[in-house]
Amino acid sequence: MSAGMLALFVAFGVLIGVLFGFFGMGGSFLVTPALLVMGYPSRVAVGSGLAFVFGTSVIATLKHRDLGQVDYKLGISMIIGTTVGLEVGKEIVLYLEELGLAGNIISVTYVLLLGGIGLFVTYEALKGGNGGGVSHDVDGDADIDADDIPELAKKIQSYSLPPMITLRGGVKVSLWMILLVAFATGLLSGFLGVGGGFIRMPALFYLIGVPVPIAVGTDLFEIMFSGGIGSFLYAQSGGVDLSIVAPLLAGSALGARVGSAATSIVDEDEIKIYFGLMLLLGALAVAVRQAGNYLGMGVLDYVSLALILGSALMVSGAVLYSAVKSIRAPSAAGSSTAD
Amino acid sequence: MFGIETLGGNAQAAALVGVVLVEAMVLYVGYGALTAALGPTVRKAIGGE
């Protein structure tokens, strides 16, 4: 690998790390489409994406292990369902690769998923809601108020299909529902090469009714295992490229420090709309690449890559600009703390 | 990389995951120390103090 590519991966890692550290989600699912756009085979793009997710989640879990945000009983139950889902997702990718359809189908799924989440986050940001990412620095000991449990979660909790397990925060739910949610998110992880956190965390809250702080902490713990297992499964078939993962991780670990430090001095609502736009631009980037493949226009690959890097740069830049502005403002600097 | 390619199947896969795990832990400790050592200086420099 050339020094230029190495620097590109480290720099991209820093951008993703800033996003992950600040929003607590969302950085890693830019990696796989970027690698696909750069011409890596689907297996390498997905496998290396998973290995990157694994490394990033190890760092995040180390940081959060003392905050009491992990429900180990829930986490281990999730791991079982996720492992089965990951294996099925990987088999689907390998099968589609044999048919020569993997790149197209993964890209289309990405467009729909990124676009859908992007629209949701942008909508929530415009109406001033609280969707689209939460800080990981939250109180893990907070109990959930019955009124705060979403209606859908209450309905799912009402299904008394044994064995029932009691989770932190007093939530009682059927093990089968947990396994089902875990399987579905594991399937997406294995298929798309993402940690699945941006789907699993809301699923834990909206479908199972787990308090948000515990959903976040348990999600990180679970991503560590699912990322590790997914990496191992892809590495068996040569899908993990260390020359991609190592520089990305080196950059993202640094970026995550900066991003998480920025959470204490920057108002997340100021940035959320940029985050939503970044997801929409990410979806557009993958769509442009697919159009380029369909029309045989190689130049669209570069347009696509520029959109991915540009959108990540835009949001990371907005976070850093707001952080610097806050530090330089005497009133804000006086009441803030660094990581 | 790191001679991992000389290993076979499962051992190679486990070694790759192990390398990523070790790198993550080293980065966590290393950047943590770096942040503790340089963080206040960088903040002061950005704040124009």
JSON list of N, CA and C in Angstrom, two decimals, chain A residues 51 54-55 58-59 62-63 65 228 231-232 235-236 240 242-243 245-246 249-250 253-254 257 324 327-328 336 338-339, chain B residues 1-2 4 9-10 12-14 16-21 23-25 27-29 31-32 34-35 43 45-48:
[
{"chain": "A", "resi": 51, "resn": "ALA", "atom": "N", "xyz": [-14.16, -5.69, 10.85]},
{"chain": "A", "resi": 51, "resn": "ALA", "atom": "CA", "xyz": [-12.97, -5.69, 11.71]},
{"chain": "A", "resi": 51, "resn": "ALA", "atom": "C", "xyz": [-12.72, -4.30, 12.27]},
{"chain": "A", "resi": 54, "resn": "PHE", "atom": "N", "xyz": [-15.19, -3.79, 15.01]},
{"chain": "A", "resi": 54, "resn": "PHE", "atom": "CA", "xyz": [-14.73, -4.54, 16.19]},
{"chain": "A", "resi": 54, "resn": "PHE", "atom": "C", "xyz": [-13.72, -3.72, 16.98]},
{"chain": "A", "resi": 55, "resn": "GLY", "atom": "N", "xyz": [-12.69, -3.22, 16.30]},
{"chain": "A", "resi": 55, "resn": "GLY", "atom": "CA", "xyz": [-11.64, -2.44, 16.97]},
{"chain": "A", "resi": 55, "resn": "GLY", "atom": "C", "xyz": [-12.21, -1.18, 17.62]},
{"chain": "A", "resi": 58, "resn": "VAL", "atom": "N", "xyz": [-14.21, -2.04, 20.74]},
{"chain": "A", "resi": 58, "resn": "VAL", "atom": "CA", "xyz": [-13.35, -2.41, 21.88]},
{"chain": "A", "resi": 58, "resn": "VAL", "atom": "C", "xyz": [-12.94, -1.13, 22.62]},
{"chain": "A", "resi": 59, "resn": "ILE", "atom": "N", "xyz": [-12.53, -0.13, 21.85]},
{"chain": "A", "resi": 59, "resn": "ILE", "atom": "CA", "xyz": [-12.09, 1.14, 22.45]},
{"chain": "A", "resi": 59, "resn": "ILE", "atom": "C", "xyz": [-13.26, 1.81, 23.19]},
{"chain": "A", "resi": 62, "resn": "LEU", "atom": "N", "xyz": [-14.15, -0.13, 26.39]},
{"chain": "A", "resi": 62, "resn": "LEU", "atom": "CA", "xyz": [-13.17, 0.14, 27.45]},
{"chain": "A", "resi": 62, "resn": "LEU", "atom": "C", "xyz": [-13.49, 1.46, 28.13]},
{"chain": "A", "resi": 63, "resn": "LYS", "atom": "N", "xyz": [-13.87, 2.45, 27.31]},
{"chain": "A", "resi": 63, "resn": "LYS", "atom": "CA", "xyz": [-14.15, 3.77, 27.87]},
{"chain": "A", "resi": 63, "resn": "LYS", "atom": "C", "xyz": [-15.41, 3.76, 28.75]},
{"chain": "A", "resi": 65, "resn": "ARG", "atom": "N", "xyz": [-16.85, 1.01, 30.29]},
{"chain": "A", "resi": 65, "resn": "ARG", "atom": "CA", "xyz": [-17.06, -0.17, 31.14]},
{"chain": "A", "resi": 65, "resn": "ARG", "atom": "C", "xyz": [-17.32, 0.19, 32.59]},
{"chain": "A", "resi": 228, "resn": "GLY", "atom": "N", "xyz": [-16.29, -8.88, 16.50]},
{"chain": "A", "resi": 228, "resn": "GLY", "atom": "CA", "xyz": [-15.21, -9.86, 16.58]},
{"chain": "A", "resi": 228, "resn": "GLY", "atom": "C", "xyz": [-15.57, -11.16, 15.87]},
{"chain": "A", "resi": 231, "resn": "SER", "atom": "N", "xyz": [-15.77, -10.51, 12.12]},
{"chain": "A", "resi": 231, "resn": "SER", "atom": "CA", "xyz": [-14.42, -10.38, 11.55]},
{"chain": "A", "resi": 231, "resn": "SER", "atom": "C", "xyz": [-13.80, -11.76, 11.36]},
{"chain": "A", "resi": 232, "resn": "PHE", "atom": "N", "xyz": [-13.97, -12.61, 12.39]},
{"chain": "A", "resi": 232, "resn": "PHE", "atom": "CA", "xyz": [-13.39, -13.95, 12.33]},
{"chain": "A", "resi": 232, "resn": "PHE", "atom": "C", "xyz": [-13.99, -14.73, 11.16]},
{"chain": "A", "resi": 235, "resn": "ALA", "atom": "N", "xyz": [-12.65, -13.31, 8.02]},
{"chain": "A", "resi": 235, "resn": "ALA", "atom": "CA", "xyz": [-11.20, -13.55, 7.91]},
{"chain": "A", "resi": 235, "resn": "ALA", "atom": "C", "xyz": [-10.93, -14.98, 7.45]},
{"chain": "A", "resi": 236, "resn": "GLN", "atom": "N", "xyz": [-11.81, -15.90, 7.80]},
{"chain": "A", "resi": 236, "resn": "GLN", "atom": "CA", "xyz": [-11.66, -17.29, 7.37]},
{"chain": "A", "resi": 236, "resn": "GLN", "atom": "C", "xyz": [-11.65, -17.40, 5.84]},
{"chain": "A", "resi": 240, "resn": "VAL", "atom": "N", "xyz": [-10.66, -10.03, 5.52]},
{"chain": "A", "resi": 240, "resn": "VAL", "atom": "CA", "xyz": [-10.16, -8.94, 6.38]},
{"chain": "A", "resi": 240, "resn": "VAL", "atom": "C", "xyz": [-8.76, -8.53, 5.92]},
{"chain": "A", "resi": 242, "resn": "LEU", "atom": "N", "xyz": [-5.72, -6.27, 6.79]},
{"chain": "A", "resi": 242, "resn": "LEU", "atom": "CA", "xyz": [-5.14, -5.46, 7.87]},
{"chain": "A", "resi": 242, "resn": "LEU", "atom": "C", "xyz": [-4.56, -4.15, 7.39]},
{"chain": "A", "resi": 243, "resn": "SER", "atom": "N", "xyz": [-4.12, -4.11, 6.12]},
{"chain": "A", "resi": 243, "resn": "SER", "atom": "CA", "xyz": [-3.55, -2.86, 5.62]},
{"chain": "A", "resi": 243, "resn": "SER", "atom": "C", "xyz": [-4.63, -1.78, 5.48]},
{"chain": "A", "resi": 245, "resn": "VAL", "atom": "N", "xyz": [-7.58, -2.00, 7.76]},
{"chain": "A", "resi": 245, "resn": "VAL", "atom": "CA", "xyz": [-8.14, -1.87, 9.11]},
{"chain": "A", "resi": 245, "resn": "VAL", "atom": "C", "xyz": [-7.19, -1.11, 10.05]},
{"chain": "A", "resi": 246, "resn": "ALA", "atom": "N", "xyz": [-5.89, -1.46, 10.00]},
{"chain": "A", "resi": 246, "resn": "ALA", "atom": "CA", "xyz": [-4.94, -0.87, 10.97]},
{"chain": "A", "resi": 246, "resn": "ALA", "atom": "C", "xyz": [-4.88, 0.67, 10.86]},
{"chain": "A", "resi": 249, "resn": "LEU", "atom": "N", "xyz": [-8.21, 2.30, 12.00]},
{"chain": "A", "resi": 249, "resn": "LEU", "atom": "CA", "xyz": [-8.40, 2.23, 13.45]},
{"chain": "A", "resi": 249, "resn": "LEU", "atom": "C", "xyz": [-7.49, 3.25, 14.16]},
{"chain": "A", "resi": 250, "resn": "ALA", "atom": "N", "xyz": [-6.27, 3.37, 13.68]},
{"chain": "A", "resi": 250, "resn": "ALA", "atom": "CA", "xyz": [-5.34, 4.34, 14.28]},
{"chain": "A", "resi": 250, "resn": "ALA", "atom": "C", "xyz": [-5.92, 5.74, 14.19]},
{"chain": "A", "resi": 253, "resn": "ALA", "atom": "N", "xyz": [-9.37, 6.02, 16.45]},
{"chain": "A", "resi": 253, "resn": "ALA", "atom": "CA", "xyz": [-9.17, 6.07, 17.91]},
{"chain": "A", "resi": 253, "resn": "ALA", "atom": "C", "xyz": [-8.81, 7.49, 18.34]},
{"chain": "A", "resi": 254, "resn": "LEU", "atom": "N", "xyz": [-8.02, 8.17, 17.51]},
{"chain": "A", "resi": 254, "resn": "LEU", "atom": "CA", "xyz": [-7.65, 9.56, 17.81]},
{"chain": "A", "resi": 254, "resn": "LEU", "atom": "C", "xyz": [-8.88, 10.47, 17.63]},
{"chain": "A", "resi": 257, "resn": "ARG", "atom": "N", "xyz": [-11.43, 10.31, 20.44]},
{"chain": "A", "resi": 257, "resn": "ARG", "atom": "CA", "xyz": [-11.05, 11.10, 21.63]},
{"chain": "A", "resi": 257, "resn": "ARG", "atom": "C", "xyz": [-11.49, 12.55, 21.46]},
{"chain": "A", "resi": 324, "resn": "VAL", "atom": "N", "xyz": [-14.03, 24.36, 18.80]},
{"chain": "A", "resi": 324, "resn": "VAL", "atom": "CA", "xyz": [-13.02, 25.43, 18.92]},
{"chain": "A", "resi": 324, "resn": "VAL", "atom": "C", "xyz": [-13.70, 26.74, 19.29]},
{"chain": "A", "resi": 327, "resn": "ILE", "atom": "N", "xyz": [-14.54, 26.67, 22.95]},
{"chain": "A", "resi": 327, "resn": "ILE", "atom": "CA", "xyz": [-13.36, 26.83, 23.81]},
{"chain": "A", "resi": 327, "resn": "ILE", "atom": "C", "xyz": [-12.92, 28.29, 23.83]},
{"chain": "A", "resi": 328, "resn": "ARG", "atom": "N", "xyz": [-13.01, 28.93, 22.65]},
{"chain": "A", "resi": 328, "resn": "ARG", "atom": "CA", "xyz": [-12.53, 30.32, 22.55]},
{"chain": "A", "resi": 328, "resn": "ARG", "atom": "C", "xyz": [-13.51, 31.31, 23.20]},
{"chain": "A", "resi": 336, "resn": "SER", "atom": "N", "xyz": [-16.93, 24.15, 30.82]},
{"chain": "A", "resi": 336, "resn": "SER", "atom": "CA", "xyz": [-16.79, 22.89, 30.10]},
{"chain": "A", "resi": 336, "resn": "SER", "atom": "C", "xyz": [-15.58, 22.11, 30.57]},
{"chain": "A", "resi": 338, "resn": "ALA", "atom": "N", "xyz": [-12.68, 18.91, 29.38]},
{"chain": "A", "resi": 338, "resn": "ALA", "atom": "CA", "xyz": [-12.11, 18.14, 28.28]},
{"chain": "A", "resi": 338, "resn": "ALA", "atom": "C", "xyz": [-12.12, 16.67, 28.63]},
{"chain": "A", "resi": 339, "resn": "ASP", "atom": "N", "xyz": [-12.01, 15.81, 27.57]},
{"chain": "A", "resi": 339, "resn": "ASP", "atom": "CA", "xyz": [-11.99, 14.36, 27.77]},
{"chain": "A", "resi": 339, "resn": "ASP", "atom": "C", "xyz": [-10.68, 13.98, 28.45]},
{"chain": "B", "resi": 1, "resn": "MET", "atom": "N", "xyz": [0.88, -9.47, 6.28]},
{"chain": "B", "resi": 1, "resn": "MET", "atom": "CA", "xyz": [1.35, -8.51, 7.30]},
{"chain": "B", "resi": 1, "resn": "MET", "atom": "C", "xyz": [1.60, -9.24, 8.63]},
{"chain": "B", "resi": 2, "resn": "PHE", "atom": "N", "xyz": [2.68, -8.94, 9.31]},
{"chain": "B", "resi": 2, "resn": "PHE", "atom": "CA", "xyz": [3.08, -9.56, 10.59]},
{"chain": "B", "resi": 2, "resn": "PHE", "atom": "C", "xyz": [3.29, -11.07, 10.47]},
{"chain": "B", "resi": 4, "resn": "ILE", "atom": "N", "xyz": [1.29, -13.18, 9.34]},
{"chain": "B", "resi": 4, "resn": "ILE", "atom": "CA", "xyz": [0.02, -13.88, 9.56]},
{"chain": "B", "resi": 4, "resn": "ILE", "atom": "C", "xyz": [-0.33, -14.76, 8.36]},
{"chain": "B", "resi": 9, "resn": "GLY", "atom": "N", "xyz": [-5.98, -21.24, 7.60]},
{"chain": "B", "resi": 9, "resn": "GLY", "atom": "CA", "xyz": [-7.40, -21.02, 7.88]},
{"chain": "B", "resi": 9, "resn": "GLY", "atom": "C", "xyz": [-7.80, -20.35, 9.17]},
{"chain": "B", "resi": 10, "resn": "ASN", "atom": "N", "xyz": [-8.26, -21.16, 10.12]},
{"chain": "B", "resi": 10, "resn": "ASN", "atom": "CA", "xyz": [-8.81, -20.62, 11.37]},
{"chain": "B", "resi": 10, "resn": "ASN", "atom": "C", "xyz": [-7.75, -19.89, 12.20]},
{"chain": "B", "resi": 12, "resn": "GLN", "atom": "N", "xyz": [-5.17, -18.28, 11.10]},
{"chain": "B", "resi": 12, "resn": "GLN", "atom": "CA", "xyz": [-4.93, -16.97, 10.47]},
{"chain": "B", "resi": 12, "resn": "GLN", "atom": "C", "xyz": [-6.07, -16.00, 10.81]},
{"chain": "B", "resi": 13, "resn": "ALA", "atom": "N", "xyz": [-7.31, -16.50, 10.76]},
{"chain": "B", "resi": 13, "resn": "ALA", "atom": "CA", "xyz": [-8.46, -15.65, 11.07]},
{"chain": "B", "resi": 13, "resn": "ALA", "atom": "C", "xyz": [-8.39, -15.17, 12.52]},
{"chain": "B", "resi": 14, "resn": "ALA", "atom": "N", "xyz": [-8.06, -16.10, 13.43]},
{"chain": "B", "resi": 14, "resn": "ALA", "atom": "CA", "xyz": [-7.97, -15.74, 14.85]},
{"chain": "B", "resi": 14, "resn": "ALA", "atom": "C", "xyz": [-6.83, -14.74, 15.07]},
{"chain": "B", "resi": 16, "resn": "LEU", "atom": "N", "xyz": [-5.69, -12.55, 12.92]},
{"chain": "B", "resi": 16, "resn": "LEU", "atom": "CA", "xyz": [-6.10, -11.24, 12.39]},
{"chain": "B", "resi": 16, "resn": "LEU", "atom": "C", "xyz": [-6.98, -10.50, 13.39]},
{"chain": "B", "resi": 17, "resn": "VAL", "atom": "N", "xyz": [-7.96, -11.22, 13.97]},
{"chain": "B", "resi": 17, "resn": "VAL", "atom": "CA", "xyz": [-8.84, -10.60, 14.96]},
{"chain": "B", "resi": 17, "resn": "VAL", "atom": "C", "xyz": [-8.02, -10.20, 16.19]},
{"chain": "B", "resi": 18, "resn": "GLY", "atom": "N", "xyz": [-7.06, -11.05, 16.57]},
{"chain": "B", "resi": 18, "resn": "GLY", "atom": "CA", "xyz": [-6.19, -10.75, 17.71]},
{"chain": "B", "resi": 18, "resn": "GLY", "atom": "C", "xyz": [-5.37, -9.50, 17.49]},
{"chain": "B", "resi": 19, "resn": "VAL", "atom": "N", "xyz": [-4.85, -9.34, 16.28]},
{"chain": "B", "resi": 19, "resn": "VAL", "atom": "CA", "xyz": [-4.05, -8.14, 15.97]},
{"chain": "B", "resi": 19, "resn": "VAL", "atom": "C", "xyz": [-4.91, -6.88, 16.10]},
{"chain": "B", "resi": 20, "resn": "VAL", "atom": "N", "xyz": [-6.15, -6.95, 15.60]},
{"chain": "B", "resi": 20, "resn": "VAL", "atom": "CA", "xyz": [-7.04, -5.79, 15.69]},
{"chain": "B", "resi": 20, "resn": "VAL", "atom": "C", "xyz": [-7.35, -5.48, 17.17]},
{"chain": "B", "resi": 21, "resn": "LEU", "atom": "N", "xyz": [-7.57, -6.54, 17.96]},
{"chain": "B", "resi": 21, "resn": "LEU", "atom": "CA", "xyz": [-7.86, -6.37, 19.39]},
{"chain": "B", "resi": 21, "resn": "LEU", "atom": "C", "xyz": [-6.67, -5.70, 20.11]},
{"chain": "B", "resi": 23, "resn": "GLU", "atom": "N", "xyz": [-4.25, -3.95, 18.75]},
{"chain": "B", "resi": 23, "resn": "GLU", "atom": "CA", "xyz": [-4.08, -2.57, 18.26]},
{"chain": "B", "resi": 23, "resn": "GLU", "atom": "C", "xyz": [-5.06, -1.63, 18.97]},
{"chain": "B", "resi": 24, "resn": "ALA", "atom": "N", "xyz": [-6.33, -2.09, 19.11]},
{"chain": "B", "resi": 24, "resn": "ALA", "atom": "CA", "xyz": [-7.34, -1.24, 19.76]},
{"chain": "B", "resi": 24, "resn": "ALA", "atom": "C", "xyz": [-6.93, -0.92, 21.20]},
{"chain": "B", "resi": 25, "resn": "MET", "atom": "N", "xyz": [-6.44, -1.94, 21.93]},
{"chain": "B", "resi": 25, "resn": "MET", "atom": "CA", "xyz": [-6.07, -1.72, 23.33]},
{"chain": "B", "resi": 25, "resn": "MET", "atom": "C", "xyz": [-4.85, -0.81, 23.44]},
{"chain": "B", "resi": 27, "resn": "LEU", "atom": "N", "xyz": [-3.97, 1.45, 21.25]},
{"chain": "B", "resi": 27, "resn": "LEU", "atom": "CA", "xyz": [-4.40, 2.80, 20.88]},
{"chain": "B", "resi": 27, "resn": "LEU", "atom": "C", "xyz": [-5.15, 3.46, 22.03]},
{"chain": "B", "resi": 28, "resn": "TYR", "atom": "N", "xyz": [-6.00, 2.67, 22.72]},
{"chain": "B", "resi": 28, "resn": "TYR", "atom": "CA", "xyz": [-6.77, 3.22, 23.84]},
{"chain": "B", "resi": 28, "resn": "TYR", "atom": "C", "xyz": [-5.82, 3.75, 24.92]},
{"chain": "B", "resi": 29, "resn": "VAL", "atom": "N", "xyz": [-4.85, 2.92, 25.27]},
{"chain": "B", "resi": 29, "resn": "VAL", "atom": "CA", "xyz": [-3.90, 3.32, 26.33]},
{"chain": "B", "resi": 29, "resn": "VAL", "atom": "C", "xyz": [-3.01, 4.46, 25.83]},
{"chain": "B", "resi": 31, "resn": "TYR", "atom": "N", "xyz": [-3.36, 6.69, 23.25]},
{"chain": "B", "resi": 31, "resn": "TYR", "atom": "CA", "xyz": [-4.02, 7.99, 23.05]},
{"chain": "B", "resi": 31, "resn": "TYR", "atom": "C", "xyz": [-4.52, 8.56, 24.38]},
{"chain": "B", "resi": 32, "resn": "GLY", "atom": "N", "xyz": [-4.85, 7.66, 25.34]},
{"chain": "B", "resi": 32, "resn": "GLY", "atom": "CA", "xyz": [-5.28, 8.13, 26.66]},
{"chain": "B", "resi": 32, "resn": "GLY", "atom": "C", "xyz": [-4.14, 8.89, 27.34]},
{"chain": "B", "resi": 34, "resn": "LEU", "atom": "N", "xyz": [-1.59, 10.21, 25.82]},
{"chain": "B", "resi": 34, "resn": "LEU", "atom": "CA", "xyz": [-1.31, 11.41, 25.01]},
{"chain": "B", "resi": 34, "resn": "LEU", "atom": "C", "xyz": [-2.29, 12.52, 25.35]},
{"chain": "B", "resi": 35, "resn": "THR", "atom": "N", "xyz": [-3.57, 12.15, 25.49]},
{"chain": "B", "resi": 35, "resn": "THR", "atom": "CA", "xyz": [-4.60, 13.14, 25.81]},
{"chain": "B", "resi": 35, "resn": "THR", "atom": "C", "xyz": [-4.34, 13.76, 27.18]},
{"chain": "B", "resi": 43, "resn": "ARG", "atom": "N", "xyz": [-5.75, 22.66, 24.72]},
{"chain": "B", "resi": 43, "resn": "ARG", "atom": "CA", "xyz": [-6.91, 23.51, 25.06]},
{"chain": "B", "resi": 43, "resn": "ARG", "atom": "C", "xyz": [-6.48, 24.96, 25.27]},
{"chain": "B", "resi": 45, "resn": "ALA", "atom": "N", "xyz": [-3.85, 26.39, 24.02]},
{"chain": "B", "resi": 45, "resn": "ALA", "atom": "CA", "xyz": [-3.43, 26.95, 22.73]},
{"chain": "B", "resi": 45, "resn": "ALA", "atom": "C", "xyz": [-4.65, 27.35, 21.89]},
{"chain": "B", "resi": 46, "resn": "ILE", "atom": "N", "xyz": [-5.66, 26.49, 21.88]},
{"chain": "B", "resi": 46, "resn": "ILE", "atom": "CA", "xyz": [-6.88, 26.81, 21.11]},
{"chain": "B", "resi": 46, "resn": "ILE", "atom": "C", "xyz": [-7.61, 28.00, 21.72]},
{"chain": "B", "resi": 47, "resn": "GLY", "atom": "N", "xyz": [-7.61, 28.03, 23.04]},
{"chain": "B", "resi": 47, "resn": "GLY", "atom": "CA", "xyz": [-8.31, 29.12, 23.73]},
{"chain": "B", "resi": 47, "resn": "GLY", "atom": "C", "xyz": [-7.56, 30.44, 23.68]},
{"chain": "B", "resi": 48, "resn": "GLY", "atom": "N", "xyz": [-6.32, 30.40, 23.14]},
{"chain": "B", "resi": 48, "resn": "GLY", "atom": "CA", "xyz": [-5.55, 31.62, 22.99]},
{"chain": "B", "resi": 48, "resn": "GLY", "atom": "C", "xyz": [-4.98, 32.13, 24.31]}
]
